[in-house]
CSV table of C-alpha atoms in Angstrom, one decimal:
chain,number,residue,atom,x,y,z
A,1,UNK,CA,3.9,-2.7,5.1
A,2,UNK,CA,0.4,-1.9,3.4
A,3,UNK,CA,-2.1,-5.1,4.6
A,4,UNK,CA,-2.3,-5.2,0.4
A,5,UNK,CA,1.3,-5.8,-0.1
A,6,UNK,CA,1.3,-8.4,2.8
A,7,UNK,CA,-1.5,-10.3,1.0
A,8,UNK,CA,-0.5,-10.4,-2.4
A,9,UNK,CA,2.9,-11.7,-1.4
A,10,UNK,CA,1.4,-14.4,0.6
A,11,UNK,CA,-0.3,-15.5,-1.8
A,12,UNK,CA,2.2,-15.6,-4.6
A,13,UNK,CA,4.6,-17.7,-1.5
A,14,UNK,CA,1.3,-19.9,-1.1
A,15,UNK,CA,1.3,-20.8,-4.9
A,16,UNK,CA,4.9,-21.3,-4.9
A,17,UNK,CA,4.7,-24.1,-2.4
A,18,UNK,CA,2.0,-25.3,-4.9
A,19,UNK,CA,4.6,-25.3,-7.6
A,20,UNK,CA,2.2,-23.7,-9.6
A,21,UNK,CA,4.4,-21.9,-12.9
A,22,UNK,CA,5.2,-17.9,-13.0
A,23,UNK,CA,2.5,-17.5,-15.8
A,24,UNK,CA,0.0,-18.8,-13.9
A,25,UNK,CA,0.6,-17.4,-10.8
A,26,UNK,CA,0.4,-14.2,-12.3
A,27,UNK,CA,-2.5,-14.9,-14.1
A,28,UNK,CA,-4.2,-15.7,-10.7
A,29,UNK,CA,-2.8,-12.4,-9.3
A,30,UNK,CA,-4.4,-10.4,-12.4
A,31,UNK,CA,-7.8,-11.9,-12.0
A,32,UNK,CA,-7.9,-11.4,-8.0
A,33,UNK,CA,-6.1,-7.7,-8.0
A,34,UNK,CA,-7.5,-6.5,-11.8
A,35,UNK,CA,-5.1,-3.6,-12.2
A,36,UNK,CA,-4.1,-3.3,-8.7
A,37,UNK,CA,-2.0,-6.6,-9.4
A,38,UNK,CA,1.7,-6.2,-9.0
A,39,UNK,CA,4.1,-5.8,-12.4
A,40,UNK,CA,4.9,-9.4,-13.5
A,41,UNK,CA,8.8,-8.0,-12.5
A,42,UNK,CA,7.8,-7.7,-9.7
A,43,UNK,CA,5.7,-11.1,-9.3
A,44,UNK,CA,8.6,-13.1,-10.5
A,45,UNK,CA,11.4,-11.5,-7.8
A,46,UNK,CA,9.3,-12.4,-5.5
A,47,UNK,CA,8.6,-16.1,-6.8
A,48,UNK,CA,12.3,-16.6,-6.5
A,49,UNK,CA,12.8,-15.2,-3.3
A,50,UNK,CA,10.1,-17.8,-1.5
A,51,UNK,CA,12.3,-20.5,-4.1
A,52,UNK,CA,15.2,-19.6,-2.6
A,53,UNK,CA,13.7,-20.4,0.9
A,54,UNK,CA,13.1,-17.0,1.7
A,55,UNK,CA,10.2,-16.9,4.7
A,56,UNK,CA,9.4,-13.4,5.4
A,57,UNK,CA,7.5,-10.8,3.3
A,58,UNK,CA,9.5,-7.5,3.9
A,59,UNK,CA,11.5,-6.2,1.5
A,60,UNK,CA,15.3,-5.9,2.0
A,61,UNK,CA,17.0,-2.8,3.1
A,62,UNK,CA,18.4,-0.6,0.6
A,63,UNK,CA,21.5,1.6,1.0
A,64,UNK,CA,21.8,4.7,-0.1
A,65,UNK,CA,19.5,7.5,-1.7
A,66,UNK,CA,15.8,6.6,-1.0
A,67,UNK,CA,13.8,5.3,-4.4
A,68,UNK,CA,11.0,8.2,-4.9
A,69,UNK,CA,7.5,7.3,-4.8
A,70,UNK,CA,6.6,8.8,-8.1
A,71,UNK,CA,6.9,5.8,-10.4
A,72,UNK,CA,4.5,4.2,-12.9
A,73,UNK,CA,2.9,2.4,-10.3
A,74,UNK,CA,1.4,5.4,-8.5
A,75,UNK,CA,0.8,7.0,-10.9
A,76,UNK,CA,-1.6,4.0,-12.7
A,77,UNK,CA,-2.9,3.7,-9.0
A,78,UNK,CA,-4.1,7.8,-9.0
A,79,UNK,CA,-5.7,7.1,-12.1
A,80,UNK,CA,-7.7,4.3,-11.1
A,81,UNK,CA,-8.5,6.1,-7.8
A,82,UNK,CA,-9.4,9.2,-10.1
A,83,UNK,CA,-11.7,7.0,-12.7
A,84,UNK,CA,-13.2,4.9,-9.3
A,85,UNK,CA,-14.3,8.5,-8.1
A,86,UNK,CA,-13.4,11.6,-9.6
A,87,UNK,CA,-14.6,13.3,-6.5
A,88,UNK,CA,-11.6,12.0,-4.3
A,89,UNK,CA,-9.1,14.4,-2.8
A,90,UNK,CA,-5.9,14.8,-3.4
A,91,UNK,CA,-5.5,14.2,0.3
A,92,UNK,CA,-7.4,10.6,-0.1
A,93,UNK,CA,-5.3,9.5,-3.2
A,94,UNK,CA,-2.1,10.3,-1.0
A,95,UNK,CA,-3.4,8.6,2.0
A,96,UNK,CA,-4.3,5.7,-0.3
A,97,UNK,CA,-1.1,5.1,-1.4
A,98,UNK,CA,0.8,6.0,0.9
A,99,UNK,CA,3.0,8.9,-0.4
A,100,UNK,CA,2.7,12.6,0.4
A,101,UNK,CA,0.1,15.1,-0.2
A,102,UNK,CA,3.1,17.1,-2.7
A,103,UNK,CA,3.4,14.0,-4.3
A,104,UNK,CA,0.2,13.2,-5.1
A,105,UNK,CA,-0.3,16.9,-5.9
A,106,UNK,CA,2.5,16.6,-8.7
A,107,UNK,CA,1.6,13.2,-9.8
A,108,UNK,CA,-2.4,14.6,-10.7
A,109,UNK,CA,-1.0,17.8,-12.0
A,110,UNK,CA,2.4,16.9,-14.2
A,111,UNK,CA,2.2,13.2,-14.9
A,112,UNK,CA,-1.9,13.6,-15.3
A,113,UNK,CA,-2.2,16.6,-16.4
A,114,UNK,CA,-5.0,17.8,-13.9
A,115,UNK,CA,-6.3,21.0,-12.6
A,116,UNK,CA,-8.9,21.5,-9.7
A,117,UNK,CA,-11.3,23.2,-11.2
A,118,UNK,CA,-13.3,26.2,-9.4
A,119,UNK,CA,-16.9,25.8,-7.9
C-alpha cells in the first residue's frame, strides 16, 4: 500500500478514537492533503470501519473482475502532477500513481485531451 494511503488512514483512525465528527475530520484531511485528500466517500467508509473496531489499514479483498485504475481520482491526480510540472513524463505520472505507463498514456491523451508536442 502507497506510504500516502497508509498515512491518511491513520490519521482519519487517530481522529476517530478522538471522537472527533466526519465533517471535521475531513476538513482536517482537506487542509493537510489540499487536493490530494481522499473523496469524503471515501473518508467516511473508512471512519466506520475503525468504529466498527476494525484495526488494520488494508483494504478488503475483492472477488471477481479487478476495478481499473482509470477513475476520477487518477485522473484529478495526473492533472495536478501536470499543473505541478508540465515537464513530467508520462513515465513519472504512472510511477506516481502507481498504474501503468498505457494507462497514464490514455488518461493524458483521452480523458485530458493531451498531445506530446514535437521539439
Amino acid at each position: 500500500m502507497e506510504n500516502r494511503y497508509f498515512e491518511i488512514r491513520s490519521n482519519i483512525k487517530f481522529l476517530v478514537k478522538l471522537k472527533w465528527k466526519g465533517t471535521q475530520i475531513i476538513e482536517a484531511l482537506e487542509k493537510v492533503y489540499g487536493t490530494r485528500a481522499p473523496k469524503k466517500t471515501t473518508v467516511y467508509k473508512w471512519i466506520q470501519r475503525f468504529k466498527e473496531g476494525r484495526d488494520d489499514f488494508e483494504d478488503f479483498e475483492h472477488s471477481g473482475r479487478p476495478g481499473t485504475s482509470k477513475n476520477d481520482e487518477n485522473i484529478e491526480a495526473a492533472r495536478n502532477l501536470i499543473e505541478e510540472d508540465w515537464r513530467i513524463t508520462v513515465n513519472q505520472i504512472a510511477m506516481s500513481l502507481e498504474i501503468s505507463y498505457g494507462l497514464a498514456n490514455s488518461i493524458l491523451h483521452d480523458n485530458l485531451g493531451l498531445s506530446k508536442l514535437s521539439a
